[in-house]
CSV table of C-alpha atoms in Angstrom, one decimal:
chain,number,residue,atom,x,y,z
A,1,MET,CA,119.6,97.5,82.8
A,2,ALA,CA,118.5,99.7,79.6
A,3,ASP,CA,121.4,97.1,77.1
A,4,ALA,CA,123.6,99.7,75.5
A,5,LYS,CA,123.0,98.8,72.1
A,6,THR,CA,119.1,98.6,72.6
A,7,ARG,CA,117.1,101.2,71.1
A,8,PRO,CA,115.5,103.3,74.1
A,9,ARG,CA,111.0,102.6,74.6
A,10,ARG,CA,109.4,105.9,74.4
A,11,TYR,CA,108.6,107.8,78.0
A,12,ASN,CA,105.6,109.1,79.7
A,13,LYS,CA,105.5,113.0,79.3
A,14,ASP,CA,107.0,113.1,82.6
A,15,MET,CA,110.1,111.4,83.6
A,16,ASN,CA,108.7,111.5,87.3
A,17,ARG,CA,105.4,109.4,86.8
A,18,HIS,CA,104.0,109.1,90.3
A,19,ASP,CA,103.5,113.1,92.0
A,20,ASP,CA,101.7,111.6,95.1
A,21,ALA,CA,100.7,114.8,96.0
A,22,GLN,CA,99.0,115.8,92.9
A,23,ARG,CA,97.5,112.4,92.5
A,24,ALA,CA,94.1,110.4,94.0
A,25,ILE,CA,95.7,107.0,95.4
A,26,LYS,CA,93.8,104.1,94.3
A,27,THR,CA,92.6,100.9,96.3
A,28,LEU,CA,93.1,97.8,95.0
A,29,ARG,CA,91.1,95.1,96.1
A,30,ILE,CA,91.9,92.0,96.4
A,31,GLY,CA,89.1,90.3,93.4
A,32,ASP,CA,91.1,93.2,90.9
A,33,CYS,CA,91.3,91.4,87.7
A,34,ARG,CA,94.8,91.2,87.5
A,35,HIS,CA,95.2,88.9,91.3
A,36,GLU,CA,92.7,86.6,89.2
A,37,GLU,CA,94.6,85.7,85.4
A,38,ARG,CA,95.4,82.1,84.9
A,39,ARG,CA,99.0,82.5,85.6
A,40,ILE,CA,101.6,85.1,87.6
A,41,PRO,CA,101.6,88.2,85.8
A,42,HIS,CA,104.8,89.5,83.9
A,43,ILE,CA,105.0,92.8,84.2
A,44,TYR,CA,107.1,94.6,81.4
A,45,GLY,CA,108.0,97.9,82.2
A,46,VAL,CA,107.6,101.5,84.9
A,47,ARG,CA,104.7,101.6,82.2
A,48,ASN,CA,102.6,98.9,82.5
A,49,THR,CA,103.0,99.3,86.6
A,50,THR,CA,99.7,100.9,88.5
A,51,GLU,CA,100.6,104.2,89.3
A,52,SER,CA,100.5,105.0,93.7
A,53,HIS,CA,98.1,103.3,94.7
A,54,THR,CA,97.6,101.3,97.9
A,55,HIS,CA,95.5,97.7,98.9
A,56,ASP,CA,93.4,95.9,101.4
A,57,TYR,CA,95.7,92.5,100.2
A,58,TYR,CA,99.6,91.4,100.5
A,59,GLU,CA,101.7,91.3,96.9
A,60,PHE,CA,104.8,89.9,96.5
A,61,PHE,CA,106.8,91.3,93.5
A,62,LEU,CA,110.1,89.9,92.0
A,63,VAL,CA,112.3,91.8,89.5
A,64,VAL,CA,113.5,89.7,87.5
A,65,LYS,CA,115.6,92.0,85.4
A,66,GLY,CA,117.1,95.6,84.4
A,67,ARG,CA,116.4,98.2,87.6
A,68,ALA,CA,113.5,100.9,88.4
A,69,VAL,CA,112.4,103.1,91.6
A,70,HIS,CA,110.3,101.5,94.0
A,71,ARG,CA,108.1,105.1,95.7
A,72,VAL,CA,106.6,103.2,98.8
A,73,ASN,CA,105.7,105.2,101.7
A,74,GLY,CA,107.6,107.7,101.1
A,75,ALA,CA,110.8,106.6,100.6
A,76,GLU,CA,112.6,105.9,97.4
A,77,ILE,CA,114.4,102.0,97.1
A,78,VAL,CA,116.3,101.2,93.9
A,79,VAL,CA,115.1,97.7,93.1
A,80,GLY,CA,117.0,95.6,90.7
A,81,ARG,CA,117.6,92.0,89.5
A,82,GLY,CA,116.6,89.4,92.5
A,83,THR,CA,115.5,92.2,94.8
A,84,LEU,CA,112.4,90.8,97.1
A,85,ALA,CA,109.5,92.3,98.3
A,86,VAL,CA,106.2,91.9,100.1
A,87,VAL,CA,104.3,95.8,100.9
A,88,ARG,CA,101.3,95.0,103.0
A,89,PRO,CA,97.9,96.3,103.2
A,90,ARG,CA,97.7,100.0,103.6
A,91,ASP,CA,101.1,100.1,101.9
A,92,VAL,CA,101.3,103.2,100.1
A,93,HIS,CA,103.7,101.9,96.5
A,94,GLY,CA,104.2,102.8,92.7
A,95,TYR,CA,107.1,102.3,90.2
A,96,ASP,CA,109.2,104.8,88.5
A,97,TYR,CA,112.2,104.7,86.2
A,98,TYR,CA,116.1,104.2,87.2
A,99,LEU,CA,117.5,107.0,85.3
A,100,SER,CA,117.0,105.8,81.8
A,101,ASP,CA,116.2,102.4,83.2
A,102,ASP,CA,113.4,100.3,82.7
A,103,PHE,CA,112.4,96.7,84.3
A,104,GLU,CA,110.4,93.4,84.2
A,105,MET,CA,109.6,91.7,87.2
A,106,TYR,CA,106.8,89.2,88.5
A,107,ASN,CA,103.6,89.8,91.2
A,108,ARG,CA,100.5,88.6,92.6
A,109,GLY,CA,98.4,89.3,95.5
A,110,LEU,CA,97.0,87.0,98.6
A,111,SER,CA,94.5,87.7,101.1
A,112,ALA,CA,95.3,88.4,104.6
A,113,ASP,CA,93.9,85.3,105.7
A,114,ARG,CA,96.0,83.0,103.1
A,115,PHE,CA,99.1,85.4,105.2
A,116,GLU,CA,98.3,84.2,108.2
A,117,ALA,CA,97.5,80.6,107.5
A,118,LEU,CA,101.2,80.6,105.1
A,119,THR,CA,103.2,82.4,107.7
A,120,ALA,CA,101.8,81.0,110.9
A,121,ASN,CA,104.6,78.2,110.7
A,122,HIS,CA,107.8,80.6,110.8
A,123,GLY,CA,106.5,81.9,114.5
A,124,GLU,CA,108.1,85.5,115.8
A,125,SER,CA,110.6,85.3,112.9
A,126,ALA,CA,108.2,86.6,110.3
A,127,ARG,CA,107.1,89.9,112.5
A,128,VAL,CA,109.6,91.5,109.9
A,129,LEU,CA,107.4,91.1,107.1
A,130,THR,CA,104.7,93.5,109.0
A,131,GLN,CA,106.3,95.4,111.2
A,132,GLY,CA,108.2,98.9,109.9
A,133,ARG,CA,107.8,102.0,108.0
A,134,LEU,CA,108.9,100.6,105.1
A,135,PRO,CA,107.9,96.8,103.3
A,136,ARG,CA,111.1,94.3,103.9
A,137,HIS,CA,112.6,94.1,100.6
A,138,VAL,CA,115.5,91.4,100.3
A,139,ARG,CA,117.8,90.0,97.8
A,140,VAL,CA,117.9,86.4,96.7
A,141,ASP,CA,120.8,85.2,95.3
A,142,GLU,CA,120.6,83.8,91.3
A,143,ARG,CA,119.9,79.8,92.3
A,144,ALA,CA,117.3,81.1,94.5
A,145,LEU,CA,115.9,83.7,91.6
A,146,ASP,CA,115.9,80.9,88.8
A,147,PHE,CA,114.0,78.0,91.6
A,148,LEU,CA,111.3,81.1,92.1
A,149,ILE,CA,111.1,82.0,88.2
A,150,GLN,CA,111.0,78.1,87.6
A,151,LEU,CA,107.9,78.0,89.7
A,152,ILE,CA,106.2,81.2,88.7
A,153,GLU,CA,107.0,80.2,85.1
A,154,GLY,CA,104.7,76.4,86.0
A,155,TYR,CA,102.2,77.6,86.9
A,156,GLU,CA,99.2,78.3,85.5
A,157,ASP,CA,95.7,78.0,86.7
A,158,ASP,CA,93.7,75.1,85.6
A,159,GLY,CA,91.5,74.4,88.6
A,160,SER,CA,93.8,71.5,89.2
A,161,ALA,CA,95.1,70.2,92.0
A,162,GLY,CA,98.9,69.6,90.8
A,163,GLN,CA,98.5,73.2,90.4
A,164,SER,CA,97.2,74.0,94.1
A,165,ALA,CA,100.3,72.3,95.6
A,166,ARG,CA,102.5,74.5,93.1
A,167,LEU,CA,101.1,77.9,94.1
A,168,GLU,CA,101.3,77.2,97.1
A,169,LEU,CA,105.1,76.1,97.0
A,170,LEU,CA,105.3,79.0,95.6
A,171,LEU,CA,103.9,81.4,98.1
A,172,GLN,CA,105.6,79.2,100.9
A,173,ALA,CA,109.0,80.1,98.9
A,174,VAL,CA,108.8,83.6,98.3
A,175,LEU,CA,107.5,84.2,101.5
A,176,PHE,CA,110.3,81.7,103.0
A,177,TYR,CA,112.6,84.1,101.7
A,178,ALA,CA,111.2,87.0,102.5
A,179,ILE,CA,112.3,86.2,105.8
A,180,TYR,CA,114.8,84.6,106.0
A,181,ALA,CA,117.5,85.9,103.1
A,182,ASP,CA,119.7,89.1,103.9
A,183,GLU,CA,118.3,92.1,103.8
A,184,GLN,CA,118.3,94.4,100.2
A,185,ASP,CA,121.6,96.3,101.2
A,186,GLY,CA,120.7,99.9,102.9
A,187,GLY,CA,122.5,101.3,100.0
A,188,CYS,CA,119.6,100.8,98.0
A,189,PHE,CA,117.3,103.4,100.1
A,190,LEU,CA,118.5,107.0,98.7
A,191,PRO,CA,118.3,109.1,101.5
A,192,GLY,CA,115.7,111.8,101.2
A,193,TRP,CA,118.5,114.5,100.6
A,194,LEU,CA,119.5,112.9,97.6
A,195,GLY,CA,116.2,112.1,96.3
A,196,GLU,CA,114.9,115.6,96.4
A,197,LEU,CA,118.0,116.6,95.0
A,198,LEU,CA,117.5,113.9,91.8
A,199,SER,CA,113.9,115.4,90.9
A,200,GLN,CA,115.3,118.9,91.7
A,201,MET,CA,118.1,118.1,88.7
A,202,LYS,CA,115.0,116.7,86.3
A,203,ARG,CA,113.9,120.3,85.7
A,204,ARG,CA,115.3,121.8,82.5
A,205,GLU,CA,117.0,124.7,83.7
A,206,ASN,CA,118.8,122.9,86.9
A,207,LEU,CA,119.8,119.8,84.0
A,208,ALA,CA,121.7,122.5,81.1
A,209,ALA,CA,123.5,124.1,84.5
A,210,GLY,CA,124.4,121.2,85.1
A,211,LEU,CA,127.2,119.9,88.0
A,212,SER,CA,127.3,123.3,89.2
A,213,ARG,CA,124.0,123.8,89.8
A,214,LEU,CA,123.7,119.9,90.8
A,215,ILE,CA,127.0,120.7,94.1
A,216,GLU,CA,125.2,123.8,94.7
A,217,LEU,CA,121.7,122.4,95.0
A,218,SER,CA,122.6,119.6,97.0
A,219,GLY,CA,123.8,122.1,99.7
A,220,TYR,CA,126.3,119.9,100.3
A,221,SER,CA,130.0,119.5,99.3
A,222,ARG,CA,131.8,119.0,96.3
A,223,CYS,CA,133.3,115.5,98.1
A,224,HIS,CA,130.6,114.8,100.4
A,225,VAL,CA,128.1,114.9,97.1
A,226,ASN,CA,131.4,112.7,95.1
A,227,HIS,CA,130.7,109.9,98.1
A,228,ALA,CA,127.1,109.7,97.8
A,229,PHE,CA,126.5,109.1,94.2
A,230,ARG,CA,129.4,106.9,94.4
A,231,LYS,CA,127.8,104.3,97.5
A,232,TYR,CA,124.2,105.0,96.6
A,233,LEU,CA,124.1,105.2,92.6
A,234,ASP,CA,127.3,103.4,91.2
A,235,MET,CA,128.4,106.6,89.4
A,236,THR,CA,129.9,110.0,89.6
A,237,PRO,CA,127.3,113.3,89.3
A,238,THR,CA,128.9,113.5,85.8
A,239,ASP,CA,128.5,110.4,84.6
A,240,TYR,CA,124.6,110.6,86.4
A,241,ILE,CA,123.5,114.3,84.6
A,242,SER,CA,125.1,112.9,81.0
A,243,ARG,CA,122.4,109.8,81.6
A,244,VAL,CA,119.8,112.5,82.5
A,245,ARG,CA,120.5,114.8,79.6
A,246,LEU,CA,120.1,111.9,77.1
A,247,SER,CA,117.3,111.0,78.3
A,248,GLU,CA,115.7,114.4,78.0
A,249,ALA,CA,117.2,114.5,74.4
A,250,VAL,CA,115.2,111.1,73.6
A,251,ARG,CA,112.4,113.0,75.1
A,252,LEU,CA,112.4,115.5,73.2
A,253,LEU,CA,113.2,113.8,69.5
A,254,GLN,CA,110.4,112.3,70.0
A,255,SER,CA,108.0,115.4,71.3
A,256,SER,CA,109.0,117.7,69.8
A,257,SER,CA,109.5,119.4,66.4
A,258,LEU,CA,113.5,121.0,67.5
A,259,THR,CA,116.2,120.2,65.2
A,260,VAL,CA,118.9,117.8,67.2
A,261,ALA,CA,121.3,120.6,67.4
A,262,GLY,CA,118.6,122.7,69.6
A,263,ILE,CA,117.9,120.0,70.9
A,264,ALA,CA,121.6,119.0,72.3
A,265,ALA,CA,121.7,122.4,73.6
A,266,GLU,CA,118.3,122.6,75.3
A,267,CYS,CA,119.7,119.5,76.8
A,268,GLY,CA,123.1,121.5,78.5
A,269,PHE,CA,125.4,119.8,75.1
A,270,ASN,CA,127.5,122.7,74.4
A,271,ASN,CA,129.3,119.9,71.7
A,272,LEU,CA,126.9,118.6,69.4
A,273,SER,CA,130.1,116.2,68.1
A,274,HIS,CA,129.9,115.3,71.9
A,275,PHE,CA,126.2,114.4,71.9
A,276,TYR,CA,126.1,112.8,68.9
A,277,ALA,CA,129.1,110.6,70.5
A,278,GLU,CA,127.2,109.4,73.6
A,279,PHE,CA,123.9,109.5,71.9
A,280,LYS,CA,125.2,106.3,69.8
A,281,ARG,CA,127.7,104.6,72.5
A,282,VAL,CA,123.9,104.7,75.2
A,283,TYR,CA,121.1,103.7,72.6
A,284,GLY,CA,123.4,102.3,69.4
A,285,VAL,CA,121.9,105.2,67.6
A,286,PRO,CA,122.4,108.3,66.1
A,287,PRO,CA,119.7,110.8,67.5
A,288,ARG,CA,118.8,111.7,63.6
A,289,LYS,CA,117.5,107.8,63.8
A,290,LEU,CA,115.4,107.2,66.9
């Protein structure tokens, strides 16, 4: 999760970076360099992930910090620290920002043959990793997370038998937790209408219009919308609008020639003093210091 006193990182031009309808889906192969590195890749931020893609191998990812949206097979899943997922061949997926948050993760690919060999001893239980429209996402506790991180950070492919055994132990542990740990709370799976609403609210005219436009676009009652935001996003609609407005303000401060007052107005802040106060509260610096 973004630290309230950490300067915001620079965003891509469009916060919603994975528009599958407009981008060709890339297919990654097991021999791609990322999975041939000597260490388990530590991915720092959404900007360093591959845009919407599929692959011919299995892949696990483990989130160790922050939150992001995992877009997979048409669904949006909010992932955070402790989320462990096993993505299957032909799953179409990518990552996007969760509001103004970013994340860090480790990920590693493994061939279908190796996956089948490692899961063979689990019998029918392993079917949870291959069945269903969506890949399996589980939430591991802090003790299990620390154990996995130790295995990951201690691994370096130097060709030794000891490191090969360490990788084998890591993959066995990952698949064990993926099979037997509790599936991630269903509350992290955004309903289709809510995902569509969040996308629409990123449009500047809707963002400026605020809460009334959000309720109108949802097609539901204010009470239903409030309940959904608290359940799925752990915040109120008003809090959500404020955070997205601030994220848009950051983007404009870094990419436009507008004045601070102009940016505040553009993002729907009618009170400049309130904009300054909220910006400093969240990012730790005033807008002019960004």
